[in-house]
Each structure stands twice: as C-alpha cells, then as structure tokens.
PDB file of C-alpha atoms in Angstrom:
ATOM      1  CA  UNK A  35      79.382  93.091  97.201  1.00  0.00           C
ATOM      2  CA  UNK A  36      82.359  95.098  95.237  1.00  0.00           C
ATOM      3  CA  UNK A  37      81.135  97.771  93.165  1.00  0.00           C
ATOM      4  CA  UNK A  38      82.807 100.267  91.168  1.00  0.00           C
ATOM      5  CA  UNK A  39      86.344 100.064  89.757  1.00  0.00           C
ATOM      6  CA  UNK A  40      88.021  98.481  92.815  1.00  0.00           C
ATOM      7  CA  UNK A  41      90.617  95.795  92.274  1.00  0.00           C
ATOM      8  CA  UNK A  42      87.951  93.213  92.904  1.00  0.00           C
ATOM      9  CA  UNK A  43      90.159  89.986  93.044  1.00  0.00           C
ATOM     10  CA  UNK A  44      92.697  91.738  95.390  1.00  0.00           C
ATOM     11  CA  UNK A  45      90.259  92.815  97.919  1.00  0.00           C
ATOM     12  CA  UNK A  46      88.184  89.817  97.698  1.00  0.00           C
ATOM     13  CA  UNK A  47      91.184  87.573  98.393  1.00  0.00           C
ATOM     14  CA  UNK A  48      92.324  89.966 101.150  1.00  0.00           C
ATOM     15  CA  UNK A  49      88.996  90.031 102.964  1.00  0.00           C
ATOM     16  CA  UNK A  50      88.811  86.220 102.610  1.00  0.00           C
ATOM     17  CA  UNK A  51      92.289  85.820 104.121  1.00  0.00           C
ATOM     18  CA  UNK A  52      91.457  88.374 106.990  1.00  0.00           C
ATOM     19  CA  UNK A  53      88.077  86.683 107.792  1.00  0.00           C
ATOM     20  CA  UNK A  54      89.824  83.407 108.283  1.00  0.00           C
ATOM     21  CA  UNK A  55      92.675  84.590 110.374  1.00  0.00           C
ATOM     22  CA  UNK A  56      91.437  87.357 112.311  1.00  0.00           C
ATOM     23  CA  UNK A  57      87.428  86.876 112.590  1.00  0.00           C
ATOM     24  CA  UNK A  58      85.420  90.041 113.233  1.00  0.00           C
ATOM     25  CA  UNK A  59      84.592  91.828 115.421  1.00  0.00           C
ATOM     26  CA  UNK A  60      88.133  93.087 116.077  1.00  0.00           C
ATOM     27  CA  UNK A  61      89.756  96.284 116.330  1.00  0.00           C
ATOM     28  CA  UNK A  62      92.319  96.953 113.811  1.00  0.00           C
ATOM     29  CA  UNK A  63      95.152  99.419 113.133  1.00  0.00           C
ATOM     30  CA  UNK A  64      95.666  99.704 109.182  1.00  0.00           C
ATOM     31  CA  UNK A  65      99.071 101.053 108.351  1.00  0.00           C
ATOM     32  CA  UNK A  66      98.524 103.889 105.989  1.00  0.00           C
ATOM     33  CA  UNK A  67      95.827 106.726 105.422  1.00  0.00           C
ATOM     34  CA  UNK A  68      92.323 105.818 105.052  1.00  0.00           C
ATOM     35  CA  UNK A  69      91.585 104.044 102.003  1.00  0.00           C
ATOM     36  CA  UNK A  70      88.665 102.338  99.945  1.00  0.00           C
ATOM     37  CA  UNK A  71      89.479  99.087 101.423  1.00  0.00           C
ATOM     38  CA  UNK A  72      88.702 100.179 104.944  1.00  0.00           C
ATOM     39  CA  UNK A  73      85.109 100.284 104.022  1.00  0.00           C
ATOM     40  CA  UNK A  74      84.932  96.560 103.025  1.00  0.00           C
ATOM     41  CA  UNK A  75      86.661  95.893 106.488  1.00  0.00           C
ATOM     42  CA  UNK A  76      84.094  97.917 108.373  1.00  0.00           C
ATOM     43  CA  UNK A  77      81.483  96.510 106.495  1.00  0.00           C
ATOM     44  CA  UNK A  78      82.580  92.891 107.851  1.00  0.00           C
ATOM     45  CA  UNK A  79      82.356  94.355 111.359  1.00  0.00           C
ATOM     46  CA  UNK A  80      86.070  95.281 112.038  1.00  0.00           C
ATOM     47  CA  UNK A  81      86.490  98.812 113.777  1.00  0.00           C
ATOM     48  CA  UNK A  82      89.445 100.244 111.954  1.00  0.00           C
ATOM     49  CA  UNK A  83      91.712 102.942 112.698  1.00  0.00           C
ATOM     50  CA  UNK A  84      94.432 104.298 110.164  1.00  0.00           C
ATOM     51  CA  UNK A  85      97.860 105.898 110.758  1.00  0.00           C
ATOM     52  CA  UNK A  86      97.774 109.619 109.676  1.00  0.00           C
ATOM     53  CA  UNK A  87     100.159 109.572 106.854  1.00  0.00           C
ATOM     54  CA  UNK A  88     103.318 109.921 109.000  1.00  0.00           C
ATOM     55  CA  UNK A  89     106.553 108.744 107.419  1.00  0.00           C
ATOM     56  CA  UNK A  90     106.857 105.431 109.058  1.00  0.00           C
ATOM     57  CA  UNK A  91     110.446 104.810 108.205  1.00  0.00           C
ATOM     58  CA  UNK A  92     111.153 107.775 110.544  1.00  0.00           C
ATOM     59  CA  UNK A  93     108.274 107.739 113.059  1.00  0.00           C
ATOM     60  CA  UNK A  94     106.882 104.555 114.331  1.00  0.00           C
ATOM     61  CA  UNK A  95     104.945 106.084 117.440  1.00  0.00           C
ATOM     62  CA  UNK A  96     101.625 105.116 115.901  1.00  0.00           C
ATOM     63  CA  UNK A  97     102.499 101.162 116.107  1.00  0.00           C
ATOM     64  CA  UNK A  98     103.910 101.606 119.403  1.00  0.00           C
ATOM     65  CA  UNK A  99     100.417 101.766 121.332  1.00  0.00           C
ATOM     66  CA  UNK A 100     100.053  99.128 123.754  1.00  0.00           C
ATOM     67  CA  UNK A 101      96.490  98.832 123.163  1.00  0.00           C
ATOM     68  CA  UNK A 102      96.530  97.818 119.654  1.00  0.00           C
ATOM     69  CA  UNK A 103      95.779  94.137 119.079  1.00  0.00           C
ATOM     70  CA  UNK A 104      95.793  93.897 115.489  1.00  0.00           C
ATOM     71  CA  UNK A 105      97.675  95.673 112.637  1.00  0.00           C
ATOM     72  CA  UNK A 106      97.059  95.346 109.167  1.00  0.00           C
ATOM     73  CA  UNK A 107      99.463  96.567 106.449  1.00  0.00           C
ATOM     74  CA  UNK A 108      98.153  96.058 102.705  1.00  0.00           C
ATOM     75  CA  UNK A 109     100.669  97.022 100.148  1.00  0.00           C
ATOM     76  CA  UNK A 110     102.674  99.291 102.801  1.00  0.00           C
ATOM     77  CA  UNK A 111     106.055  97.851 103.610  1.00  0.00           C
ATOM     78  CA  UNK A 112     107.359  98.032  99.743  1.00  0.00           C
ATOM     79  CA  UNK A 113     107.073 101.681 100.050  1.00  0.00           C
ATOM     80  CA  UNK A 114     109.444 102.024 103.070  1.00  0.00           C
ATOM     81  CA  UNK A 115     113.105 102.059 103.001  1.00  0.00           C
ATOM     82  CA  UNK A 116     113.358 100.155 106.292  1.00  0.00           C
ATOM     83  CA  UNK A 117     110.128  98.111 106.986  1.00  0.00           C
ATOM     84  CA  UNK A 118     112.155  96.094 109.658  1.00  0.00           C
ATOM     85  CA  UNK A 119     111.813  99.017 112.095  1.00  0.00           C
ATOM     86  CA  UNK A 120     108.259  99.399 112.025  1.00  0.00           C
ATOM     87  CA  UNK A 121     107.631  95.555 112.223  1.00  0.00           C
ATOM     88  CA  UNK A 122     109.913  95.519 114.922  1.00  0.00           C
ATOM     89  CA  UNK A 123     108.102  98.279 116.870  1.00  0.00           C
ATOM     90  CA  UNK A 124     104.731  96.777 116.448  1.00  0.00           C
ATOM     91  CA  UNK A 125     103.437  96.306 119.893  1.00  0.00           C
ATOM     92  CA  UNK A 126     100.343  94.343 118.542  1.00  0.00           C
ATOM     93  CA  UNK A 127     100.305  90.448 118.970  1.00  0.00           C
ATOM     94  CA  UNK A 128      98.778  89.901 115.427  1.00  0.00           C
ATOM     95  CA  UNK A 129      99.760  91.164 112.067  1.00  0.00           C
ATOM     96  CA  UNK A 130      97.968  90.693 108.633  1.00  0.00           C
ATOM     97  CA  UNK A 131     100.049  92.329 105.895  1.00  0.00           C
ATOM     98  CA  UNK A 132     100.442  91.832 102.088  1.00  0.00           C
ATOM     99  CA  UNK A 133     103.013  92.990  99.792  1.00  0.00           C
ATOM    100  CA  UNK A 134     103.458  92.658  95.870  1.00  0.00           C
ATOM    101  CA  UNK A 135     105.869  90.026  94.700  1.00  0.00           C
ATOM    102  CA  UNK A 136     108.955  90.845  92.655  1.00  0.00           C
ATOM    103  CA  UNK A 137     108.364  89.821  89.138  1.00  0.00           C
ATOM    104  CA  UNK A 138     111.206  88.660  87.092  1.00  0.00           C
ATOM    105  CA  UNK A 139     109.602  89.992  83.984  1.00  0.00           C
ATOM    106  CA  UNK A 140     108.669  93.527  85.148  1.00  0.00           C
ATOM    107  CA  UNK A 141     110.772  96.127  86.758  1.00  0.00           C
ATOM    108  CA  UNK A 142     109.760  97.725  90.332  1.00  0.00           C
ATOM    109  CA  UNK A 143     106.501 100.060  90.145  1.00  0.00           C
ATOM    110  CA  UNK A 144     107.161 103.641  90.046  1.00  0.00           C
ATOM    111  CA  UNK A 145     104.506 106.238  89.408  1.00  0.00           C
ATOM    112  CA  UNK A 146     105.046 108.787  86.791  1.00  0.00           C
ATOM    113  CA  UNK A 147     102.817 111.145  88.239  1.00  0.00           C
ATOM    114  CA  UNK A 148     103.413 111.110  92.043  1.00  0.00           C
ATOM    115  CA  UNK A 149     106.931 110.914  93.302  1.00  0.00           C
ATOM    116  CA  UNK A 150     106.050 109.167  96.407  1.00  0.00           C
ATOM    117  CA  UNK A 151     104.173 106.623  95.024  1.00  0.00           C
ATOM    118  CA  UNK A 152     107.031 104.000  94.206  1.00  0.00           C
ATOM    119  CA  UNK A 153     108.234 100.566  95.618  1.00  0.00           C
ATOM    120  CA  UNK A 154     111.490 100.718  97.401  1.00  0.00           C
ATOM    121  CA  UNK A 155     111.054  96.793  97.677  1.00  0.00           C
ATOM    122  CA  UNK A 156     108.958  94.147  95.798  1.00  0.00           C
ATOM    123  CA  UNK A 157     109.763  91.182  97.733  1.00  0.00           C
ATOM    124  CA  UNK A 158     110.204  87.392  96.875  1.00  0.00           C
ATOM    125  CA  UNK A 159     108.181  85.452  99.379  1.00  0.00           C
ATOM    126  CA  UNK A 160     111.305  84.135 101.308  1.00  0.00           C
ATOM    127  CA  UNK A 161     112.730  87.537 101.703  1.00  0.00           C
ATOM    128  CA  UNK A 162     109.337  89.014 103.347  1.00  0.00           C
ATOM    129  CA  UNK A 163     109.182  85.540 105.441  1.00  0.00           C
ATOM    130  CA  UNK A 164     112.743  86.308 106.754  1.00  0.00           C
ATOM    131  CA  UNK A 165     112.043  89.957 107.448  1.00  0.00           C
ATOM    132  CA  UNK A 166     109.102  89.259 109.405  1.00  0.00           C
ATOM    133  CA  UNK A 167     111.046  86.314 111.397  1.00  0.00           C
ATOM    134  CA  UNK A 168     113.966  88.514 111.962  1.00  0.00           C
ATOM    135  CA  UNK A 169     111.413  91.509 113.462  1.00  0.00           C
ATOM    136  CA  UNK A 170     110.042  88.789 116.008  1.00  0.00           C
ATOM    137  CA  UNK A 171     106.906  87.365 114.090  1.00  0.00           C
ATOM    138  CA  UNK A 172     105.919  84.011 113.361  1.00  0.00           C
ATOM    139  CA  UNK A 173     104.024  83.338 109.976  1.00  0.00           C
ATOM    140  CA  UNK A 174     100.669  81.166 111.163  1.00  0.00           C
ATOM    141  CA  UNK A 175      99.235  81.327 107.623  1.00  0.00           C
ATOM    142  CA  UNK A 176     100.099  82.766 104.188  1.00  0.00           C
ATOM    143  CA  UNK A 177      98.528  82.851 100.495  1.00  0.00           C
ATOM    144  CA  UNK A 178      99.556  84.311  97.334  1.00  0.00           C
ATOM    145  CA  UNK A 179      97.516  85.169  94.115  1.00  0.00           C
ATOM    146  CA  UNK A 180      97.702  86.482  90.456  1.00  0.00           C
ATOM    147  CA  UNK A 181      96.860  89.823  89.260  1.00  0.00           C
ATOM    148  CA  UNK A 182      95.850  89.440  85.641  1.00  0.00           C
ATOM    149  CA  UNK A 183      95.414  92.479  83.330  1.00  0.00           C
ATOM    150  CA  UNK A 184      93.050  93.057  80.722  1.00  0.00           C
ATOM    151  CA  UNK A 185      95.912  93.496  78.037  1.00  0.00           C
ATOM    152  CA  UNK A 186      97.357  91.583  75.149  1.00  0.00           C
ATOM    153  CA  UNK A 187     101.111  90.686  75.292  1.00  0.00           C
ATOM    154  CA  UNK A 188     103.663  88.484  76.859  1.00  0.00           C
ATOM    155  CA  UNK A 189     103.934  90.136  80.306  1.00  0.00           C
ATOM    156  CA  UNK A 190      99.810  90.138  80.488  1.00  0.00           C
ATOM    157  CA  UNK A 191      99.907  86.540  79.524  1.00  0.00           C
ATOM    158  CA  UNK A 192     102.703  85.805  82.375  1.00  0.00           C
ATOM    159  CA  UNK A 193     100.455  87.618  84.960  1.00  0.00           C
ATOM    160  CA  UNK A 194      97.811  85.257  84.581  1.00  0.00           C
ATOM    161  CA  UNK A 195      99.955  82.495  85.947  1.00  0.00           C
ATOM    162  CA  UNK A 196     102.536  84.253  88.132  1.00  0.00           C
ATOM    163  CA  UNK A 197     101.395  85.227  91.723  1.00  0.00           C
ATOM    164  CA  UNK A 198     101.748  88.955  92.077  1.00  0.00           C
ATOM    165  CA  UNK A 199     100.492  89.560  95.795  1.00  0.00           C
ATOM    166  CA  UNK A 200     101.549  87.464  98.783  1.00  0.00           C
ATOM    167  CA  UNK A 201      99.825  87.970 102.322  1.00  0.00           C
ATOM    168  CA  UNK A 202     100.499  86.754 105.550  1.00  0.00           C
ATOM    169  CA  UNK A 203      98.961  86.246 109.133  1.00  0.00           C
ATOM    170  CA  UNK A 204     101.708  86.384 111.718  1.00  0.00           C
ATOM    171  CA  UNK A 205     101.922  86.492 115.701  1.00  0.00           C
ATOM    172  CA  UNK A 206     104.300  88.141 117.784  1.00  0.00           C
ATOM    173  CA  UNK A 207     107.200  85.499 118.572  1.00  0.00           C
ATOM    174  CA  UNK A 208     107.319  84.689 122.284  1.00  0.00           C
ATOM    175  CA  UNK A 209     111.168  84.908 121.974  1.00  0.00           C
ATOM    176  CA  UNK A 210     111.002  88.574 121.241  1.00  0.00           C
TER     177      UNK A 210
END
C-alpha cells in the first residue's frame, strides 16, 4: 500500500489515527499545500482540499470558512510563529493535527537548503495540549510514535525509544 521513499511509519500511523477518529467519507481542509500524503487520504475515501501556501501566521481566511467540517494539520504548526491564531480562527468542529515532539538530545530542525523550512516550535505534548485547549479545542484522542533512523550512534539509538511525533483528534469546545 505504501510505495517508494515515503516515510512509511509516519504515514501509516497518521492514516490509522485519522481512520479511527474521522472515518471516511469526509471532506477535509488540509493545512499546507498539496503534498504526497494527500493521495493516501484520497485513496481512503476522503475529499481533500489544501490551503494555497499563504502565510497562516498572517492570513487565516482559509480556515474561517463556515462550510469546513474537518481540518487536518500534519506537521504544520511547528513552522508557524503564532499557531494559536490559526487554531482559534478555525470554524470547523473537528481537528486532526500532528506535530514533531521536542527531543532533549536534538536541536530543532532547520533546513540548510530552504530558509523557510524550519521549526519555530517543537512541542512537548503538554504544550501542544495547552495550546489547543487555550484556542478552544477539547482533545478526544491522542497518540505518539517513534521515528527511528537507519544510522549508527547515540542519537539514532535514542530515536528507537523516544517518541518523535504526537497526533491529536480534537473537537471544538462548546464553551468557545
């Protein structure tokens, strides 16, 4: 089912979590430009629309649409300076979002090639939970998983046991 050089474990875990919490068919607004994972969601029966690459720190119009029922954000919020603004402005009632967890043994990701491809935040799970709750979301399900790498050394060994990704399913809190 998963071909090529795609990050098999991350895609598999994300798709399993999505299936369990938001079964298809469903219409999704996926934050970020169209990416390889969208094809996997569409194969599962989801109808997916992506944002168009706008700076979501400055322009949240895409998530203010009242007709959106589900928003997904897979490894997006760590790239934003102010993810609270987007989370607060989302009008959908359901959210599935994943973020890379902060690793005590590794500094935050920063691409050496692309100056825009960097992590402003790498969260601890409690920080992401708090951010969601403060923005008006109630977490209904969560999961974590590791991201082993095929290298030798202390950090690759630690990656075998230390969760790297955190995913949540949340619903709009009735108090907001």
